[in-house]
């Protein structure tokens, strides 16, 4: 892989200020962890994403898509290849009636605020989730009884050959914190949502209530990637278990390895207490998984995505 060559190829189409070399990934993740990426590119048009994807493919260069990096844990060695950040340069939001059309880089808080301004209900759940719409569709993000699956109509996506097409809600295969996007290595470009007419004061009050609950329960003052583990899937006839409760009942509240810790405010969150390394965080996550498995016979699958090559 020739980084100078791929940089030169990208700069033929993309503004120099949107191509960053040897850039620390910790600046791009809410965990504040991660070494340098060879290249981070911030496209500002679908054609640019297409150009990057095709250039990487033709030159055998690995690439990875990120949004706001709020669900990522990146290796201290960084990433060899190209990180494509779909974020502020692709973040337009247009509302017509009850239909919201937004580019994948739009933050959920921005879309929820615009929807509230137009008295549209159905997206209040997403206001406090610190990700982009592209990341949220990929993860089928959800909170307080709502999820992307409830409001999405379709998404415009790109495959690994640079082909652009529309996927309906059904073909997105949205499940608990998963979708077809990661499975097939697709890129979310634009999304259509369908909301409902509501009362602005009620919508704003719901957002305020949800955000208050987050502040009360979650360690929002410390770098993290949100809930580190998924809710375990209950076997037939069993009740729903919760990762945070299982971790707490395993005696791991506040458990620490170096700068990595199980939050003492919410045991489902692994936090960076300051200077945590990738190794400390992955060791801690493994320790939590092993302890819960041996105490309760339940395997806690991670919700956080690990970037390591
Ligand atoms: C404090 C805190 C609270 C949180 N609360 C919640 C919550 O209540 N509910 C919840 O579901 N999540 C929550 N999260 C996790 C996270 O915010 C969501 O998963 C969010 O949807 C991730 O969006 P992102 O843009 O940050 O994606 P990233 O973290 O950048 O990426 C996440 C995944 O999506 C992929 N991806 C990102 N953009 C695209 C794109 N355009 N096309 C294709 N793939 C893409 C990445 O490759 C990666 O696999 C929380 C995180 C934090 C830090």
mmCIF file of C-alpha atoms and ligand atoms in Angstrom:
data_model
loop_
_atom_site.group_PDB
_atom_site.id
_atom_site.type_symbol
_atom_site.label_atom_id
_atom_site.label_comp_id
_atom_site.label_asym_id
_atom_site.label_seq_id
_atom_site.Cartn_x
_atom_site.Cartn_y
_atom_site.Cartn_z
ATOM 1 C CA UNK A 1 0.000 0.000 0.000
ATOM 2 C CA UNK A 2 1.496 3.303 -1.104
ATOM 3 C CA UNK A 3 0.080 6.069 1.103
ATOM 4 C CA UNK A 4 1.761 8.860 -0.876
ATOM 5 C CA UNK A 5 0.213 7.546 -4.071
ATOM 6 C CA UNK A 6 -3.307 7.238 -2.628
ATOM 7 C CA UNK A 7 -2.981 10.719 -1.059
ATOM 8 C CA UNK A 8 -2.028 12.109 -4.455
ATOM 9 C CA UNK A 9 -4.946 10.312 -6.145
ATOM 10 C CA UNK A 10 -7.438 11.603 -3.539
ATOM 11 C CA UNK A 11 -6.158 15.172 -3.822
ATOM 12 C CA UNK A 12 -7.024 15.179 -7.552
ATOM 13 C CA UNK A 13 -10.728 15.281 -6.606
ATOM 14 C CA UNK A 14 -10.945 16.316 -2.956
ATOM 15 C CA UNK A 15 -9.969 19.628 -1.327
ATOM 16 C CA UNK A 16 -6.599 19.380 0.456
ATOM 17 C CA UNK A 17 -8.137 20.662 3.717
ATOM 18 C CA UNK A 18 -10.444 17.595 3.732
ATOM 19 C CA UNK A 19 -7.563 15.106 3.537
ATOM 20 C CA UNK A 20 -5.630 14.645 6.780
ATOM 21 C CA UNK A 21 -2.468 12.570 7.037
ATOM 22 C CA UNK A 22 -1.336 10.684 10.138
ATOM 23 C CA UNK A 23 -4.243 12.043 12.115
ATOM 24 C CA UNK A 24 -4.832 10.734 15.688
ATOM 25 C CA UNK A 25 -8.116 8.817 15.812
ATOM 26 C CA UNK A 26 -8.583 9.789 19.470
ATOM 27 C CA UNK A 27 -9.685 13.198 18.130
ATOM 28 C CA UNK A 28 -12.503 11.458 16.240
ATOM 29 C CA UNK A 29 -13.924 9.164 18.941
ATOM 30 C CA UNK A 30 -15.947 9.960 22.051
ATOM 31 C CA UNK A 31 -13.800 7.376 23.941
ATOM 32 C CA UNK A 32 -10.816 9.687 23.186
ATOM 33 C CA UNK A 33 -8.704 6.621 22.333
ATOM 34 C CA UNK A 34 -6.968 5.623 19.096
ATOM 35 C CA UNK A 35 -3.662 6.097 17.323
ATOM 36 C CA UNK A 36 -3.000 7.694 13.928
ATOM 37 C CA UNK A 37 -4.923 6.849 10.783
ATOM 38 C CA UNK A 38 -2.778 6.990 7.652
ATOM 39 C CA UNK A 39 -5.436 9.184 6.021
ATOM 40 C CA UNK A 40 -8.713 10.657 7.205
ATOM 41 C CA UNK A 41 -10.821 12.051 4.402
ATOM 42 C CA UNK A 42 -13.939 14.154 4.878
ATOM 43 C CA UNK A 43 -15.983 13.971 1.665
ATOM 44 C CA UNK A 44 -18.497 16.685 0.860
ATOM 45 C CA UNK A 45 -20.430 14.981 -1.985
ATOM 46 C CA UNK A 46 -21.622 11.493 -2.895
ATOM 47 C CA UNK A 47 -19.395 11.620 -5.998
ATOM 48 C CA UNK A 48 -16.382 12.168 -3.715
ATOM 49 C CA UNK A 49 -17.255 9.095 -1.622
ATOM 50 C CA UNK A 50 -17.593 7.127 -4.851
ATOM 51 C CA UNK A 51 -14.192 8.372 -6.027
ATOM 52 C CA UNK A 52 -12.530 7.430 -2.688
ATOM 53 C CA UNK A 53 -14.101 3.946 -2.611
ATOM 54 C CA UNK A 54 -13.074 3.173 -6.197
ATOM 55 C CA UNK A 55 -9.550 4.586 -5.674
ATOM 56 C CA UNK A 56 -9.088 2.467 -2.527
ATOM 57 C CA UNK A 57 -10.341 -0.642 -4.310
ATOM 58 C CA UNK A 58 -8.120 -0.138 -7.368
ATOM 59 C CA UNK A 59 -5.064 0.437 -5.168
ATOM 60 C CA UNK A 60 -5.809 -2.308 -2.625
ATOM 61 C CA UNK A 61 -6.097 0.170 0.246
ATOM 62 C CA UNK A 62 -8.400 -0.761 3.181
ATOM 63 C CA UNK A 63 -11.001 1.823 4.177
ATOM 64 C CA UNK A 64 -13.413 2.238 7.088
ATOM 65 C CA UNK A 65 -16.412 4.574 7.453
ATOM 66 C CA UNK A 66 -16.975 6.631 10.577
ATOM 67 C CA UNK A 67 -19.550 9.211 11.599
ATOM 68 C CA UNK A 68 -19.124 10.949 14.953
ATOM 69 C CA UNK A 69 -17.096 8.049 16.406
ATOM 70 C CA UNK A 70 -19.477 7.641 19.349
ATOM 71 C CA UNK A 71 -19.614 3.859 19.140
ATOM 72 C CA UNK A 72 -15.967 3.133 18.359
ATOM 73 C CA UNK A 73 -12.915 1.778 20.135
ATOM 74 C CA UNK A 74 -9.774 2.291 18.040
ATOM 75 C CA UNK A 75 -6.398 0.583 18.468
ATOM 76 C CA UNK A 76 -3.508 2.705 19.774
ATOM 77 C CA UNK A 77 -1.645 1.669 16.618
ATOM 78 C CA UNK A 78 -4.295 3.495 14.617
ATOM 79 C CA UNK A 79 -5.506 2.408 11.189
ATOM 80 C CA UNK A 80 -3.450 1.530 8.105
ATOM 81 C CA UNK A 81 -5.514 2.823 5.236
ATOM 82 C CA UNK A 82 -8.210 5.441 4.707
ATOM 83 C CA UNK A 83 -10.835 6.492 7.246
ATOM 84 C CA UNK A 84 -13.814 8.063 5.452
ATOM 85 C CA UNK A 85 -15.606 10.403 7.830
ATOM 86 C CA UNK A 86 -19.199 11.050 6.759
ATOM 87 C CA UNK A 87 -20.008 13.979 9.000
ATOM 88 C CA UNK A 88 -20.460 17.771 8.850
ATOM 89 C CA UNK A 89 -19.626 18.108 5.121
ATOM 90 C CA UNK A 90 -22.654 15.899 4.364
ATOM 91 C CA UNK A 91 -25.241 16.995 6.898
ATOM 92 C CA UNK A 92 -28.149 18.724 5.118
ATOM 93 C CA UNK A 93 -31.620 18.175 6.533
ATOM 94 C CA UNK A 94 -34.770 18.997 4.555
ATOM 95 C CA UNK A 95 -38.308 18.685 5.914
ATOM 96 C CA UNK A 96 -41.428 18.531 3.730
ATOM 97 C CA UNK A 97 -44.699 17.812 5.519
ATOM 98 C CA UNK A 98 -43.990 14.840 7.769
ATOM 99 C CA UNK A 99 -41.090 13.612 5.628
ATOM 100 C CA UNK A 100 -37.504 14.283 6.712
ATOM 101 C CA UNK A 101 -34.710 13.796 4.162
ATOM 102 C CA UNK A 102 -31.250 14.027 5.646
ATOM 103 C CA UNK A 103 -27.688 13.341 4.603
ATOM 104 C CA UNK A 104 -25.922 10.619 6.579
ATOM 105 C CA UNK A 105 -23.517 12.999 8.326
ATOM 106 C CA UNK A 106 -26.276 14.982 10.061
ATOM 107 C CA UNK A 107 -26.193 14.688 13.841
ATOM 108 C CA UNK A 108 -29.267 13.115 15.426
ATOM 109 C CA UNK A 109 -29.580 16.095 17.796
ATOM 110 C CA UNK A 110 -29.765 18.470 14.796
ATOM 111 C CA UNK A 111 -32.468 16.385 13.086
ATOM 112 C CA UNK A 112 -34.474 16.034 16.320
ATOM 113 C CA UNK A 113 -34.283 19.794 16.926
ATOM 114 C CA UNK A 114 -35.392 20.594 13.357
ATOM 115 C CA UNK A 115 -38.223 18.067 13.621
ATOM 116 C CA UNK A 116 -39.354 19.630 16.912
ATOM 117 C CA UNK A 117 -39.277 23.092 15.280
ATOM 118 C CA UNK A 118 -41.698 21.745 12.660
ATOM 119 C CA UNK A 119 -43.886 20.129 15.374
ATOM 120 C CA UNK A 120 -42.985 16.639 14.179
ATOM 121 C CA UNK A 121 -43.050 13.822 16.701
ATOM 122 C CA UNK A 122 -41.373 10.399 16.621
ATOM 123 C CA UNK A 123 -37.702 11.396 16.739
ATOM 124 C CA UNK A 124 -37.502 12.620 20.355
ATOM 125 C CA UNK A 125 -35.749 9.381 21.399
ATOM 126 C CA UNK A 126 -32.744 10.202 19.191
ATOM 127 C CA UNK A 127 -31.977 13.736 20.425
ATOM 128 C CA UNK A 128 -29.556 12.616 23.144
ATOM 129 C CA UNK A 129 -27.750 9.938 21.106
ATOM 130 C CA UNK A 130 -24.446 11.595 20.118
ATOM 131 C CA UNK A 131 -24.120 10.068 16.650
ATOM 132 C CA UNK A 132 -24.789 10.801 13.006
ATOM 133 C CA UNK A 133 -27.770 9.488 11.075
ATOM 134 C CA UNK A 134 -25.483 7.146 9.087
ATOM 135 C CA UNK A 135 -24.098 5.634 12.289
ATOM 136 C CA UNK A 136 -27.603 5.418 13.740
ATOM 137 C CA UNK A 137 -28.999 3.529 10.727
ATOM 138 C CA UNK A 138 -25.999 1.150 10.773
ATOM 139 C CA UNK A 139 -26.565 0.460 14.487
ATOM 140 C CA UNK A 140 -30.371 0.800 14.398
ATOM 141 C CA UNK A 141 -29.780 3.137 17.326
ATOM 142 C CA UNK A 142 -32.517 3.470 19.889
ATOM 143 C CA UNK A 143 -33.458 4.764 23.312
ATOM 144 C CA UNK A 144 -36.482 5.213 25.582
ATOM 145 C CA UNK A 145 -38.700 2.875 23.575
ATOM 146 C CA UNK A 146 -37.895 4.300 20.134
ATOM 147 C CA UNK A 147 -35.468 3.163 17.455
ATOM 148 C CA UNK A 148 -34.501 4.107 13.894
ATOM 149 C CA UNK A 149 -36.551 1.172 12.595
ATOM 150 C CA UNK A 150 -39.755 2.904 13.808
ATOM 151 C CA UNK A 151 -39.264 6.032 11.700
ATOM 152 C CA UNK A 152 -37.162 5.138 8.655
ATOM 153 C CA UNK A 153 -38.691 4.788 5.184
ATOM 154 C CA UNK A 154 -35.563 4.097 3.122
ATOM 155 C CA UNK A 155 -31.846 4.834 2.774
ATOM 156 C CA UNK A 156 -29.673 5.668 -0.199
ATOM 157 C CA UNK A 157 -26.519 3.549 0.085
ATOM 158 C CA UNK A 158 -23.282 2.841 -1.794
ATOM 159 C CA UNK A 159 -21.708 -0.583 -2.138
ATOM 160 C CA UNK A 160 -18.002 -1.453 -2.273
ATOM 161 C CA UNK A 161 -17.964 -0.980 -6.065
ATOM 162 C CA UNK A 162 -19.250 2.590 -5.713
ATOM 163 C CA UNK A 163 -22.741 1.685 -6.958
ATOM 164 C CA UNK A 164 -25.504 3.850 -5.451
ATOM 165 C CA UNK A 165 -29.029 2.523 -4.811
ATOM 166 C CA UNK A 166 -31.999 2.869 -2.506
ATOM 167 C CA UNK A 167 -32.831 0.284 0.182
ATOM 168 C CA UNK A 168 -36.316 0.088 1.688
ATOM 169 C CA UNK A 169 -36.804 -0.227 5.435
ATOM 170 C CA UNK A 170 -37.426 -3.973 5.026
ATOM 171 C CA UNK A 171 -34.265 -4.556 2.984
ATOM 172 C CA UNK A 172 -32.170 -2.719 5.590
ATOM 173 C CA UNK A 173 -32.753 -5.732 7.928
ATOM 174 C CA UNK A 174 -32.861 -3.527 11.020
ATOM 175 C CA UNK A 175 -32.615 -5.545 14.241
ATOM 176 C CA UNK A 176 -31.396 -4.913 17.774
ATOM 177 C CA UNK A 177 -28.324 -2.679 17.217
ATOM 178 C CA UNK A 178 -27.699 -4.141 13.778
ATOM 179 C CA UNK A 179 -28.562 -3.739 10.097
ATOM 180 C CA UNK A 180 -27.485 -4.970 6.689
ATOM 181 C CA UNK A 181 -25.082 -1.997 6.390
ATOM 182 C CA UNK A 182 -22.150 -3.452 8.319
ATOM 183 C CA UNK A 183 -22.826 -7.027 7.144
ATOM 184 C CA UNK A 184 -22.522 -5.989 3.486
ATOM 185 C CA UNK A 185 -19.951 -3.201 3.901
ATOM 186 C CA UNK A 186 -22.336 -0.517 2.597
ATOM 187 C CA UNK A 187 -22.125 3.233 3.119
ATOM 188 C CA UNK A 188 -25.228 5.159 4.160
ATOM 189 C CA UNK A 189 -25.507 8.362 2.105
ATOM 190 C CA UNK A 190 -28.998 9.772 2.645
ATOM 191 C CA UNK A 191 -32.003 8.729 4.686
ATOM 192 C CA UNK A 192 -35.747 9.340 4.456
ATOM 193 C CA UNK A 193 -37.721 9.359 7.698
ATOM 194 C CA UNK A 194 -41.460 9.581 8.229
ATOM 195 C CA UNK A 195 -42.605 11.367 11.400
ATOM 196 C CA UNK A 196 -46.052 12.480 12.579
ATOM 197 C CA UNK A 197 -47.619 15.837 13.357
ATOM 198 C CA UNK A 198 -47.561 16.570 17.073
ATOM 199 C CA UNK A 199 -47.585 19.406 19.588
ATOM 200 C CA UNK A 200 -44.325 21.352 19.775
ATOM 201 C CA UNK A 201 -44.462 21.930 23.576
ATOM 202 C CA UNK A 202 -45.026 18.206 24.181
ATOM 203 C CA UNK A 203 -42.188 17.236 21.825
ATOM 204 C CA UNK A 204 -39.768 19.647 23.530
ATOM 205 C CA UNK A 205 -40.888 18.452 26.975
ATOM 206 C CA UNK A 206 -40.245 14.821 25.991
ATOM 207 C CA UNK A 207 -36.742 15.688 24.722
ATOM 208 C CA UNK A 208 -36.041 17.555 27.961
ATOM 209 C CA UNK A 209 -37.292 14.608 30.037
ATOM 210 C CA UNK A 210 -35.158 12.054 28.116
ATOM 211 C CA UNK A 211 -32.048 14.231 28.346
ATOM 212 C CA UNK A 212 -32.625 14.757 32.095
ATOM 213 C CA UNK A 213 -32.860 10.978 32.558
ATOM 214 C CA UNK A 214 -29.594 10.554 30.630
ATOM 215 C CA UNK A 215 -27.810 13.122 32.791
ATOM 216 C CA UNK A 216 -29.105 11.434 35.986
ATOM 217 C CA UNK A 217 -28.149 7.892 34.980
ATOM 218 C CA UNK A 218 -25.203 8.094 32.566
ATOM 219 C CA UNK A 219 -21.573 9.188 33.118
ATOM 220 C CA UNK A 220 -21.803 11.939 30.480
ATOM 221 C CA UNK A 221 -18.853 13.812 32.030
ATOM 222 C CA UNK A 222 -16.409 11.004 31.098
ATOM 223 C CA UNK A 223 -15.266 9.834 27.652
ATOM 224 C CA UNK A 224 -17.048 6.617 26.635
ATOM 225 C CA UNK A 225 -18.786 5.002 23.699
ATOM 226 C CA UNK A 226 -22.129 4.731 25.491
ATOM 227 C CA UNK A 227 -23.385 1.278 26.487
ATOM 228 C CA UNK A 228 -20.401 -0.993 25.979
ATOM 229 C CA UNK A 229 -22.428 -4.200 25.829
ATOM 230 C CA UNK A 230 -25.659 -5.233 24.152
ATOM 231 C CA UNK A 231 -28.643 -6.432 26.152
ATOM 232 C CA UNK A 232 -28.410 -10.253 26.264
ATOM 233 C CA UNK A 233 -31.001 -11.971 24.070
ATOM 234 C CA UNK A 234 -33.339 -13.934 26.392
ATOM 235 C CA UNK A 235 -33.873 -17.633 25.678
ATOM 236 C CA UNK A 236 -37.462 -18.793 25.147
ATOM 237 C CA UNK A 237 -39.493 -18.244 28.338
ATOM 238 C CA UNK A 238 -36.665 -16.405 30.133
ATOM 239 C CA UNK A 239 -36.885 -12.815 31.304
ATOM 240 C CA UNK A 240 -34.882 -9.936 29.800
ATOM 241 C CA UNK A 241 -31.553 -9.400 31.557
ATOM 242 C CA UNK A 242 -29.605 -6.143 31.420
ATOM 243 C CA UNK A 243 -25.832 -5.834 30.976
ATOM 244 C CA UNK A 244 -25.484 -3.043 33.574
ATOM 245 C CA UNK A 245 -27.317 -5.038 36.272
ATOM 246 C CA UNK A 246 -25.348 -8.239 35.555
ATOM 247 C CA UNK A 247 -22.065 -6.281 35.783
ATOM 248 C CA UNK A 248 -23.151 -4.606 39.024
ATOM 249 C CA UNK A 249 -24.248 -7.957 40.514
ATOM 250 C CA UNK A 250 -20.833 -9.365 39.561
ATOM 251 C CA UNK A 251 -19.254 -6.837 41.938
ATOM 252 C CA UNK A 252 -17.573 -4.868 39.148
ATOM 253 C CA UNK A 253 -18.916 -1.354 39.822
ATOM 254 C CA UNK A 254 -15.917 0.989 39.534
ATOM 255 C CA UNK A 255 -13.543 -1.880 38.598
ATOM 256 C CA UNK A 256 -10.414 -0.414 36.979
ATOM 257 C CA UNK A 257 -7.508 -1.416 34.811
ATOM 258 C CA UNK A 258 -5.202 1.588 34.392
ATOM 259 C CA UNK A 259 -7.274 4.421 32.926
ATOM 260 C CA UNK A 260 -10.145 2.103 31.905
ATOM 261 C CA UNK A 261 -13.024 1.653 34.340
ATOM 262 C CA UNK A 262 -16.527 0.287 34.745
ATOM 263 C CA UNK A 263 -18.471 3.481 35.450
ATOM 264 C CA UNK A 264 -19.537 3.776 39.082
ATOM 265 C CA UNK A 265 -22.586 5.744 37.894
ATOM 266 C CA UNK A 266 -23.833 3.206 35.302
ATOM 267 C CA UNK A 267 -22.184 -0.236 35.192
ATOM 268 C CA UNK A 268 -23.147 -0.731 31.529
ATOM 269 C CA UNK A 269 -20.704 2.016 30.551
ATOM 270 C CA UNK A 270 -16.964 1.456 30.339
ATOM 271 C CA UNK A 271 -15.307 4.870 30.692
ATOM 272 C CA UNK A 272 -11.938 6.429 30.051
ATOM 273 C CA UNK A 273 -10.873 7.910 33.399
ATOM 274 C CA UNK A 274 -7.973 9.668 31.645
ATOM 275 C CA UNK A 275 -5.222 8.326 29.417
ATOM 276 C CA UNK A 276 -6.811 4.870 29.005
ATOM 277 C CA UNK A 277 -5.071 2.776 26.359
ATOM 278 C CA UNK A 278 -6.719 0.443 23.865
ATOM 279 C CA UNK A 279 -5.086 -2.483 25.671
ATOM 280 C CA UNK A 280 -6.457 -1.434 29.064
ATOM 281 C CA UNK A 281 -9.951 -0.973 27.651
ATOM 282 C CA UNK A 282 -9.981 -4.303 25.792
ATOM 283 C CA UNK A 283 -8.590 -6.112 28.870
ATOM 284 C CA UNK A 284 -11.261 -4.562 31.054
ATOM 285 C CA UNK A 285 -14.027 -5.454 28.590
ATOM 286 C CA UNK A 286 -12.751 -9.065 28.464
ATOM 287 C CA UNK A 287 -12.579 -9.213 32.278
ATOM 288 C CA UNK A 288 -16.203 -8.017 32.511
ATOM 289 C CA UNK A 289 -17.304 -10.601 29.921
ATOM 290 C CA UNK A 290 -15.452 -13.457 31.670
ATOM 291 C CA UNK A 291 -16.702 -12.503 35.144
ATOM 292 C CA UNK A 292 -20.357 -12.191 34.082
ATOM 293 C CA UNK A 293 -20.083 -15.434 32.108
ATOM 294 C CA UNK A 294 -18.686 -17.358 35.065
ATOM 295 C CA UNK A 295 -21.167 -15.888 37.598
ATOM 296 C CA UNK A 296 -24.345 -15.939 35.520
ATOM 297 C CA UNK A 297 -23.581 -18.070 32.450
ATOM 298 C CA UNK A 298 -24.398 -15.104 30.201
ATOM 299 C CA UNK A 299 -22.070 -13.867 27.437
ATOM 300 C CA UNK A 300 -22.137 -10.094 27.037
ATOM 301 C CA UNK A 301 -21.620 -9.243 23.388
ATOM 302 C CA UNK A 302 -20.060 -5.814 22.785
ATOM 303 C CA UNK A 303 -22.138 -3.063 21.174
ATOM 304 C CA UNK A 304 -19.011 -0.951 20.636
ATOM 305 C CA UNK A 305 -17.211 -1.510 17.299
ATOM 306 C CA UNK A 306 -13.476 -2.145 17.448
ATOM 307 C CA UNK A 307 -11.200 -0.725 14.722
ATOM 308 C CA UNK A 308 -7.917 -2.624 14.511
ATOM 309 C CA UNK A 309 -6.008 -3.837 11.472
HETATM 310 C C1 LIG B 1 -22.761 9.079 25.906
HETATM 311 C C2 LIG B 1 -23.289 8.147 24.841
HETATM 312 C C3 LIG B 1 -24.615 7.756 24.864
HETATM 313 C C4 LIG B 1 -25.107 6.885 23.884
HETATM 314 N N1 LIG B 1 -26.430 6.522 23.920
HETATM 315 C C5 LIG B 1 -26.912 5.695 22.985
HETATM 316 C C6 LIG B 1 -28.292 5.303 23.006
HETATM 317 O O1 LIG B 1 -29.066 5.729 23.856
HETATM 318 N N2 LIG B 1 -28.721 4.454 22.037
HETATM 319 C C7 LIG B 1 -27.895 3.976 21.073
HETATM 320 O O2 LIG B 1 -28.356 3.198 20.211
HETATM 321 N N3 LIG B 1 -26.590 4.323 21.018
HETATM 322 C C8 LIG B 1 -26.085 5.163 21.951
HETATM 323 N N4 LIG B 1 -24.760 5.526 21.905
HETATM 324 C C9 LIG B 1 -23.870 4.932 20.872
HETATM 325 C C10 LIG B 1 -23.741 5.750 19.566
HETATM 326 O O3 LIG B 1 -23.974 7.122 19.816
HETATM 327 C C11 LIG B 1 -24.685 5.230 18.489
HETATM 328 O O4 LIG B 1 -24.389 3.894 18.139
HETATM 329 C C12 LIG B 1 -24.616 6.102 17.216
HETATM 330 O O5 LIG B 1 -25.648 5.713 16.343
HETATM 331 C C13 LIG B 1 -23.280 5.967 16.466
HETATM 332 O O6 LIG B 1 -23.221 6.979 15.475
HETATM 333 P P1 LIG B 1 -21.812 7.573 14.992
HETATM 334 O O7 LIG B 1 -22.091 8.524 13.891
HETATM 335 O O8 LIG B 1 -21.058 8.094 16.146
HETATM 336 O O9 LIG B 1 -21.136 6.261 14.411
HETATM 337 P P2 LIG B 1 -19.636 5.759 14.594
HETATM 338 O O10 LIG B 1 -19.378 5.499 16.038
HETATM 339 O O11 LIG B 1 -18.707 6.657 13.888
HETATM 340 O O12 LIG B 1 -19.724 4.347 13.830
HETATM 341 C C14 LIG B 1 -20.521 3.299 14.376
HETATM 342 C C15 LIG B 1 -20.720 2.230 13.299
HETATM 343 O O13 LIG B 1 -21.475 2.789 12.223
HETATM 344 C C16 LIG B 1 -20.717 2.736 11.007
HETATM 345 N N5 LIG B 1 -21.028 3.963 10.257
HETATM 346 C C17 LIG B 1 -21.010 5.243 10.681
HETATM 347 N N6 LIG B 1 -21.432 6.074 9.709
HETATM 348 C C18 LIG B 1 -21.713 5.302 8.642
HETATM 349 C C19 LIG B 1 -22.192 5.562 7.310
HETATM 350 N N7 LIG B 1 -22.496 6.785 6.880
HETATM 351 N N8 LIG B 1 -22.353 4.501 6.474
HETATM 352 C C20 LIG B 1 -22.048 3.235 6.861
HETATM 353 N N9 LIG B 1 -21.602 2.940 8.088
HETATM 354 C C21 LIG B 1 -21.447 3.961 8.973
HETATM 355 C C22 LIG B 1 -19.268 2.593 11.403
HETATM 356 O O14 LIG B 1 -18.520 1.951 10.387
HETATM 357 C C23 LIG B 1 -19.408 1.742 12.675
HETATM 358 O O15 LIG B 1 -19.576 0.382 12.337
HETATM 359 C C24 LIG B 1 -24.243 6.401 22.865
HETATM 360 C C25 LIG B 1 -22.893 6.808 22.853
HETATM 361 C C26 LIG B 1 -22.416 7.683 23.824
HETATM 362 C C27 LIG B 1 -20.985 8.118 23.769
#
